[in-house]
Coordinates of C-alpha atoms and ligand atoms in Angstrom, one line a residue:
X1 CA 171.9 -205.0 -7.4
X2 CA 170.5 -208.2 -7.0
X3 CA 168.4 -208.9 -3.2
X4 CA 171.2 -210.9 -1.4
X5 CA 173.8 -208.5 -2.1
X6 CA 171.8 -205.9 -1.0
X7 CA 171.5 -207.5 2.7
X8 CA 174.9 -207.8 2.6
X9 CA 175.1 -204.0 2.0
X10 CA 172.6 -203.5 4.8
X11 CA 175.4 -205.4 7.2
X12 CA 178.6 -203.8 5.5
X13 CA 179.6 -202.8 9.1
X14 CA 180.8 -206.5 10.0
X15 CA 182.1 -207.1 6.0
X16 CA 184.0 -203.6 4.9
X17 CA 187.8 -203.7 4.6
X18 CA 188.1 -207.6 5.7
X19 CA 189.4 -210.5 3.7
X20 CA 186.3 -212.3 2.8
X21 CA 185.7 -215.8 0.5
X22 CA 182.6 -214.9 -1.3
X23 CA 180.9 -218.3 -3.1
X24 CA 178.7 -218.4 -5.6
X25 CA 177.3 -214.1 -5.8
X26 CA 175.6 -213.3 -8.9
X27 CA 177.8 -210.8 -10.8
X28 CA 176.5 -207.8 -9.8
X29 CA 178.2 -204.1 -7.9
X30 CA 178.6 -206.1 -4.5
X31 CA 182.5 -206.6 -4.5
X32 CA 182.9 -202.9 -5.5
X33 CA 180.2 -201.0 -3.3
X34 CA 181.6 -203.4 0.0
X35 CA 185.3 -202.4 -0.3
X36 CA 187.3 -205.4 1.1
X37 CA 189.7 -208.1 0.0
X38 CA 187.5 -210.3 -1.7
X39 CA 188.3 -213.7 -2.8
X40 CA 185.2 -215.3 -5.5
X41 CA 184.7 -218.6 -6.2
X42 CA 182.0 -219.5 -8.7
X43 CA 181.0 -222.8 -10.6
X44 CA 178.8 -220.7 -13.0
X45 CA 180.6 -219.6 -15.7
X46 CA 177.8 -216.5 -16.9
X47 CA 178.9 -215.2 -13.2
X48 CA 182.2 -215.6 -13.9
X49 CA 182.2 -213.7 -17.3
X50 CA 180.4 -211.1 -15.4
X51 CA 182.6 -210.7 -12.5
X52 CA 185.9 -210.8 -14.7
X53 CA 185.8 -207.2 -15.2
X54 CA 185.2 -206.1 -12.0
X55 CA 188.2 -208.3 -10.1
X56 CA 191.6 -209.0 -10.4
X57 CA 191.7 -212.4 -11.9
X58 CA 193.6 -213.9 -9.1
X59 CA 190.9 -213.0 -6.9
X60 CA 188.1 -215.0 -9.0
X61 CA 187.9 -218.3 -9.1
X62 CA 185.7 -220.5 -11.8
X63 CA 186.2 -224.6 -10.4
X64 CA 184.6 -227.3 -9.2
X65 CA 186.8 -226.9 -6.2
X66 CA 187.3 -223.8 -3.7
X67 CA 190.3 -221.8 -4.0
X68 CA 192.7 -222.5 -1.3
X69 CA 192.6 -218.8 0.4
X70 CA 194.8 -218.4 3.2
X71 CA 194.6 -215.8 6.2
X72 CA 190.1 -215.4 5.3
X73 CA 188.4 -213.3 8.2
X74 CA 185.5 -214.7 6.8
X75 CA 183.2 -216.9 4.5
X76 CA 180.0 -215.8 2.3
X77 CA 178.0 -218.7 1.0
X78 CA 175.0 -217.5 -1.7
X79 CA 172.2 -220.2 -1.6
X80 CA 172.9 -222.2 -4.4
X81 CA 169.2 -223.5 -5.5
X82 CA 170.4 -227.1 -4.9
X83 CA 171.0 -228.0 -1.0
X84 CA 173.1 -230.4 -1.5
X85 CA 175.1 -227.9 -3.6
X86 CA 175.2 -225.5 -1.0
X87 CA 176.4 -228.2 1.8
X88 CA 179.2 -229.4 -1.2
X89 CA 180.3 -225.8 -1.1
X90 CA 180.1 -225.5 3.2
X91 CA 182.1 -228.3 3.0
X92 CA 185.2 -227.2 1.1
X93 CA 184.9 -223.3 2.9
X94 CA 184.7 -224.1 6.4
X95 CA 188.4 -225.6 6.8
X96 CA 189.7 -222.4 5.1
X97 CA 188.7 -220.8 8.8
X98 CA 190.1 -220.5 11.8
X99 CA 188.2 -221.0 15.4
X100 CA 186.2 -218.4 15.8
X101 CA 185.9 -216.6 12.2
X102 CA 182.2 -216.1 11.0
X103 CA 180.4 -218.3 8.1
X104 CA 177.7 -216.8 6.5
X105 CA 175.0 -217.6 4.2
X106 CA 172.7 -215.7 2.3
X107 CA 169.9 -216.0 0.2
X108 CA 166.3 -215.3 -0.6
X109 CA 163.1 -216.9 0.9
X110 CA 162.0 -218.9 -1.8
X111 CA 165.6 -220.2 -2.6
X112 CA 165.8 -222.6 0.3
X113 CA 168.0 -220.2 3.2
X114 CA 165.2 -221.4 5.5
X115 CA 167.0 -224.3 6.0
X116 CA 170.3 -222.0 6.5
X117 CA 170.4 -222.9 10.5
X118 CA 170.1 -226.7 9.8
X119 CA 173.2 -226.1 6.9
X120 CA 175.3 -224.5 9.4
X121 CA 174.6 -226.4 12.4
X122 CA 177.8 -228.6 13.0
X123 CA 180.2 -226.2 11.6
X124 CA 179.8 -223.8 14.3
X125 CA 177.8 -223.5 17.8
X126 CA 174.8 -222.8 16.7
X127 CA 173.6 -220.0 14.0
X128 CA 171.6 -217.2 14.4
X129 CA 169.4 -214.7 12.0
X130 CA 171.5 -211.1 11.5
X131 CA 169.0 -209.7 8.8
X132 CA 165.8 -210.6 7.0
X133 CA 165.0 -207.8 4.0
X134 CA 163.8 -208.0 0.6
X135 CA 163.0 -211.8 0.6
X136 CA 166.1 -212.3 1.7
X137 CA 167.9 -213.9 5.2
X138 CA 171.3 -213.5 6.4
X139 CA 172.5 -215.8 8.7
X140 CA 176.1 -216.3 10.7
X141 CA 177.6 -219.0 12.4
X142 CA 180.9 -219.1 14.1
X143 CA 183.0 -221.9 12.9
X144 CA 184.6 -224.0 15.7
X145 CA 188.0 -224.5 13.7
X146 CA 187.7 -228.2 13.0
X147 CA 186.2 -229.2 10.1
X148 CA 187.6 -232.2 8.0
X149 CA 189.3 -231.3 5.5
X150 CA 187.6 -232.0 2.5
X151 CA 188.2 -234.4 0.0
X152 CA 186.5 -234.9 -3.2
X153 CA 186.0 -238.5 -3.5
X154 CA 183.8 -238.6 -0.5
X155 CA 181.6 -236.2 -2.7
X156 CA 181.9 -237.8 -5.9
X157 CA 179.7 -240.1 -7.3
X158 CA 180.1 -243.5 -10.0
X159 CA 176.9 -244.1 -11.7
X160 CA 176.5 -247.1 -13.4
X161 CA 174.0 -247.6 -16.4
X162 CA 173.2 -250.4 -18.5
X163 CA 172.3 -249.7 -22.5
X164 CA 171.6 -252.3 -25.0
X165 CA 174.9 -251.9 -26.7
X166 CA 177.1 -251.1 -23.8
X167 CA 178.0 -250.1 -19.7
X168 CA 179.1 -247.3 -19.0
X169 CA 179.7 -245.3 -15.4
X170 CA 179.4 -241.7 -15.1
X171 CA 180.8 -239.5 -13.0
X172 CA 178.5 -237.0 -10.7
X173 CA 178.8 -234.2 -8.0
X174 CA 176.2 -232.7 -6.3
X175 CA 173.7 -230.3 -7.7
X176 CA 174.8 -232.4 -11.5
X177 CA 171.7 -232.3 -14.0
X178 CA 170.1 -235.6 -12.8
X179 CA 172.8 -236.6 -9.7
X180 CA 172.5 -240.4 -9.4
X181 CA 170.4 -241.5 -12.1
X182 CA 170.1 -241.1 -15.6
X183 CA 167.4 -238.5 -16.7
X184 CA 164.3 -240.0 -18.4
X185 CA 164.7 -237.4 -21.3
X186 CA 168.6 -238.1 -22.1
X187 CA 167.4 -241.8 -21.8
X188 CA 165.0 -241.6 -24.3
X189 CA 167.6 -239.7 -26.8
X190 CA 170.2 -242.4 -26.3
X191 CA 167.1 -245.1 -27.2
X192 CA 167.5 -243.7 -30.9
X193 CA 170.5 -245.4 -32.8
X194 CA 170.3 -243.4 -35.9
X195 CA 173.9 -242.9 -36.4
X196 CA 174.6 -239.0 -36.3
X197 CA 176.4 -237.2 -39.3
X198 CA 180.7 -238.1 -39.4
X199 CA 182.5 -235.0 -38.2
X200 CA 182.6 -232.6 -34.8
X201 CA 179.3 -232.9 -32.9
X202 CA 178.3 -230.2 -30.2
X203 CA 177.3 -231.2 -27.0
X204 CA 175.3 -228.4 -25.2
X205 CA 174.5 -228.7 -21.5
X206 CA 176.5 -231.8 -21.2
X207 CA 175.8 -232.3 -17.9
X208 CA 177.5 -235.4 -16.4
X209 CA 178.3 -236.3 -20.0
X210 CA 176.4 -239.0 -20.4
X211 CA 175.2 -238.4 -24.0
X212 CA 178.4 -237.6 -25.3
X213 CA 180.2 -241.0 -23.6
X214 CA 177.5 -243.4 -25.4
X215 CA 177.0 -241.4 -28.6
X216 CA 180.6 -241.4 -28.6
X217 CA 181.4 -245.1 -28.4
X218 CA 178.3 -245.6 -31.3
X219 CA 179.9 -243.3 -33.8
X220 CA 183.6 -243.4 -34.3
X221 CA 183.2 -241.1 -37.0
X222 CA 182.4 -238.0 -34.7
X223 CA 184.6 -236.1 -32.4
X224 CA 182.9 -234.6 -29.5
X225 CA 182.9 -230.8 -28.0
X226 CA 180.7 -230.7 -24.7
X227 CA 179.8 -227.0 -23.2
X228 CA 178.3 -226.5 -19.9
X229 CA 178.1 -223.2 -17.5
X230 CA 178.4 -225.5 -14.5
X231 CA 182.1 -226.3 -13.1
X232 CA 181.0 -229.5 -11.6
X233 CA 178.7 -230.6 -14.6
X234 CA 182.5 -230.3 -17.0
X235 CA 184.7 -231.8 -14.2
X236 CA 182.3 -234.8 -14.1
X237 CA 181.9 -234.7 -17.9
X238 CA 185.7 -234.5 -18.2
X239 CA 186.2 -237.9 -15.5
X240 CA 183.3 -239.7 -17.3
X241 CA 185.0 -239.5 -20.8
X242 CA 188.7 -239.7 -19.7
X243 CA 187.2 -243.2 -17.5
X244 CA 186.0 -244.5 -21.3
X245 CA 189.6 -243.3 -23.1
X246 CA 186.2 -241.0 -25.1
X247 CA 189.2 -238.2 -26.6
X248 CA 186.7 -235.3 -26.7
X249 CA 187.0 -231.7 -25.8
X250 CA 185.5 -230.2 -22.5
X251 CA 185.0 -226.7 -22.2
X252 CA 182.9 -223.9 -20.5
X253 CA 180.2 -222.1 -22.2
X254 CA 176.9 -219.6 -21.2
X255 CA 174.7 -220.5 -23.9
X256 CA 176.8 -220.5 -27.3
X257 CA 179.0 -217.7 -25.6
X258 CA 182.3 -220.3 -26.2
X259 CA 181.4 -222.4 -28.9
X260 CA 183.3 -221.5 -32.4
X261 CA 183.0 -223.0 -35.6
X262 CA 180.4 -225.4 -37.7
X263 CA 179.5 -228.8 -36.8
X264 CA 178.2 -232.1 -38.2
X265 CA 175.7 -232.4 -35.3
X266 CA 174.4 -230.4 -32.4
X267 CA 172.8 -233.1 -29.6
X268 CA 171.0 -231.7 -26.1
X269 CA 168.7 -232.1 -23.6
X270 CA 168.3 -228.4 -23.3
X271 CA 168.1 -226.2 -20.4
X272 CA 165.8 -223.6 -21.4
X273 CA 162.5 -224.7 -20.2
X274 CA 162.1 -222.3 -17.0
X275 CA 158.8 -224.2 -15.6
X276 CA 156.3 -221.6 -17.5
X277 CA 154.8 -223.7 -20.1
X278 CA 154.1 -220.9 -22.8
X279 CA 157.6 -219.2 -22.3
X280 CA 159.8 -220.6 -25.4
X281 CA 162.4 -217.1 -25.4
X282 CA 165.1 -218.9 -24.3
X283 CA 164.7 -221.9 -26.6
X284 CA 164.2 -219.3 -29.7
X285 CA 167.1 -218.0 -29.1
X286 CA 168.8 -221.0 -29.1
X287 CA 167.3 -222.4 -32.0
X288 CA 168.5 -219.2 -33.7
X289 CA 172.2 -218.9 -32.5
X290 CA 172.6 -222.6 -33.1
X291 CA 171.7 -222.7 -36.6
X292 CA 174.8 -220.6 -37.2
X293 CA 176.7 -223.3 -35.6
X294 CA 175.8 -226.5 -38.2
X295 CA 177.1 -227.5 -41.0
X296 CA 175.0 -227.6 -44.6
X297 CA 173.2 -230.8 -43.6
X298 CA 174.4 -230.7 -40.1
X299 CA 171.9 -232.2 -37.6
X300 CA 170.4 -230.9 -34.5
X301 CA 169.1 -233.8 -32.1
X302 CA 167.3 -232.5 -28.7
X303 CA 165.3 -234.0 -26.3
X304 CA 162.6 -232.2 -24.7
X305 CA 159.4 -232.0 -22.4
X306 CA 156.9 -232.8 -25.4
X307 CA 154.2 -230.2 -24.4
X308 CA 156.7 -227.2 -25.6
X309 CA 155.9 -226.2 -29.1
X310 CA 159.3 -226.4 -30.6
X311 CA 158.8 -227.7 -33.5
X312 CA 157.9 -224.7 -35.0
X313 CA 160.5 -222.7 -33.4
X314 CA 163.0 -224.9 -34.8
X315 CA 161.5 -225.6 -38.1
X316 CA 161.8 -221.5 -38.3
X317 CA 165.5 -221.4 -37.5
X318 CA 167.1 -224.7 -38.9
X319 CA 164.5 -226.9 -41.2
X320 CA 161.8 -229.8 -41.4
X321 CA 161.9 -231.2 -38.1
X322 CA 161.0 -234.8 -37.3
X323 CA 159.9 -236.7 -34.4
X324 CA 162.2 -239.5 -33.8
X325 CA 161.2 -240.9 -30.4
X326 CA 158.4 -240.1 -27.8
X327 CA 156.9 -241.2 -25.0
X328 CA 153.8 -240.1 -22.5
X329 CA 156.6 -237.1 -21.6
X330 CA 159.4 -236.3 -23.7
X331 CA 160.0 -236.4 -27.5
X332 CA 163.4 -236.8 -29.2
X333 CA 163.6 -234.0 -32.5
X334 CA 165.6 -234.4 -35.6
X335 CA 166.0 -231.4 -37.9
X336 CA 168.4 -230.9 -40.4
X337 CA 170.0 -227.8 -42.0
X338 CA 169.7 -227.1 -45.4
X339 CA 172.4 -228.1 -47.7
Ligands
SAM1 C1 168.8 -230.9 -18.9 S1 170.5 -230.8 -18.4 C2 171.2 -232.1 -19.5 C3 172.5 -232.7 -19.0 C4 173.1 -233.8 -19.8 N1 173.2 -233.5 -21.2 C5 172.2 -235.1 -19.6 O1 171.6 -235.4 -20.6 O2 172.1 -235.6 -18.5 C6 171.0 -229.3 -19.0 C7 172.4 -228.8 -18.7 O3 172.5 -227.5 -19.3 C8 173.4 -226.8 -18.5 N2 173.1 -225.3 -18.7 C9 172.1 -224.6 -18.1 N3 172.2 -223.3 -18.6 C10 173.2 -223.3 -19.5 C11 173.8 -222.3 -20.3 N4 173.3 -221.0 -20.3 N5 174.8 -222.6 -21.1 C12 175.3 -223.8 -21.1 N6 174.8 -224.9 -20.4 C13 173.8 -224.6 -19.6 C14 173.1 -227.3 -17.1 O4 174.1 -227.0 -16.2 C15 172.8 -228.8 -17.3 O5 174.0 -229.5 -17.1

């Protein structure tokens, strides 16, 4: 079980049997082992196909918004790793409670609960430290009973950006790939105007959809299909295109988990580079699953960090790859699959 549900074990005496929100766990035994009424909301769809065994399905929630739970006894916030994630999510749980009930948050050392008393001061009178095990802190505030009710447009975001050929606005949330601004890597693979091949094209970790949305408006001969595992990233993606009139289909995916059928082009700025420069697993296996996905001559088009060697890794899995853009950081790759 992973470390923060295991401090929540360690404190079961103030969880068991109680109607509890629970945001953002990892799927793990928790919900079972801590018998209680537990209401989930996730905006990570590989927890959400992990936990959708283990709960009734009106007890899990995968959104961009928090279910609207009534009668809680209490609220469970996992660290997300972006703060102003985990405020987003403080935001929308603390009206769900009543003067009084506790709020908690949980999470390791390294994921940023150290700032867990600054997070919860405001919703409560003050917050205090229950537990610190296994790189992990528990804290608990109790709330005062009169927090705003929360509204999305305060949280949302219009980002406007400026291409050669057009201005567009994107819509962004917190803890959205690249909140605010447009990422130096997607830039640099909207610079290329090689038209990509007529037919569906694959969006994969569409983020805020912003490669989609120009791509889009530059070739009228493609019909779009962006995937993300965040909530947030496809509510934005989904505002950004319906904002354009882009028609284009929007749906949730962990990896390739979701995505059925062949396409005319696969475009990304993948996720898969963890921060260890030798460790290309992920990306293999991407490289591999996606080749399945393209069309004979289908294209794959990713940006990525140009000190990873994939190249190779994708000249192994789809075909001669080419170097259609770089600069002092990133490089844009074109291979195509054989016919
Ligand atoms: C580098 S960002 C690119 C976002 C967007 N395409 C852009 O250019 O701004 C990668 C995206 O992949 C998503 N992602 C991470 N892991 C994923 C997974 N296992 N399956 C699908 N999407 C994932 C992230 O949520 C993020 O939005």
């Amino acid at each position: 079980m992973d470390n923060t549900s295991q401090i929540l074990l360690r404190s079961a005496e103030l969880l068991a049997g109680q109607r509890l929100l629970l945001v953002n766990p990892v799927a793990d035994e928790l919900t079972r082992e801590l018998p209680g009424d537990w209401h989930v909301w996730t905006w990570d769809y590989s927890a959400f196909l992990g936990l959708r065994g283990r709960l009734p399905e009106h007890q899990l929630s995968f959104s961009h918004l928090c279910p609207a739970v009534e009668g809680l006894e209490g609220a469970i916030l996992v660290m997300p790793k972006a703060i102003e994630r985990a405020e987003y999510a403080l935001a929308q749980m603390a009206p769900l409670l009543a003067a009084g009930c506790p709020l908690y948050l949980v999470g390791e050392k390294k994921g940023g609960i150290t700032r867990a008393e600054k997070l919860l001061a405001g919703l409560g009178d003050g917050a205090e430290k229950l537990d610190s095990a296994r790189h992990c802190q528990l804290w608990r505030t109790q709330v005062k009973g009169d927090a705003p009710a929360f509204r999305l447009e305060d949280w949302q975001q219009q980002i406007d950006l400026d291409f050669p050929d057009q201005k567009v606005q994107l819509t962004s949330l917190p803890g959205v790939f690249s909140h605010g601004r447009l990422d130096e890597g997607s830039a640099l693979l909207l610079e290329e105007m090689a038209p990509l091949p007529a037919g569906k094209v694959l969006d994969f970790g569409c983020g805020a959809g912003v490669l989609s949305l120009v791509l889009a408006r530059r070739n009228p001969g493609c019909r779009f299909e962006l995937v993300d595992i965040d909530a947030l990233a496809l509510y934005c993606a989904r505002q950004t295109l319906d904002q354009h009139d882009v028609d284009a289909q929007v749906y949730p995916s962990d990896g390739l988990s979701d995505v059925h059928g062949r396409f005319a082009a696969v475009v990304s700025n993948p996720p898969f580079h963890t921060g260890v420069r030798h460790d290309t697993s992920i990306a293999e296996r991407f490289f591999n699953a996606v080749a399945r996905n393209l069309l004979p001559r289908g294209e794959l088009r990713i940006v990525a960090n140009g000190f990873l060697k994939y190249p190779p890794l994708i000249e192994a899995h789809i075909g001669p790859c080419r170097v259609l853009r770089e600069n002092s950081r990133f490089k844009v790759y074109s291979a195509v699959a054989p016919g």
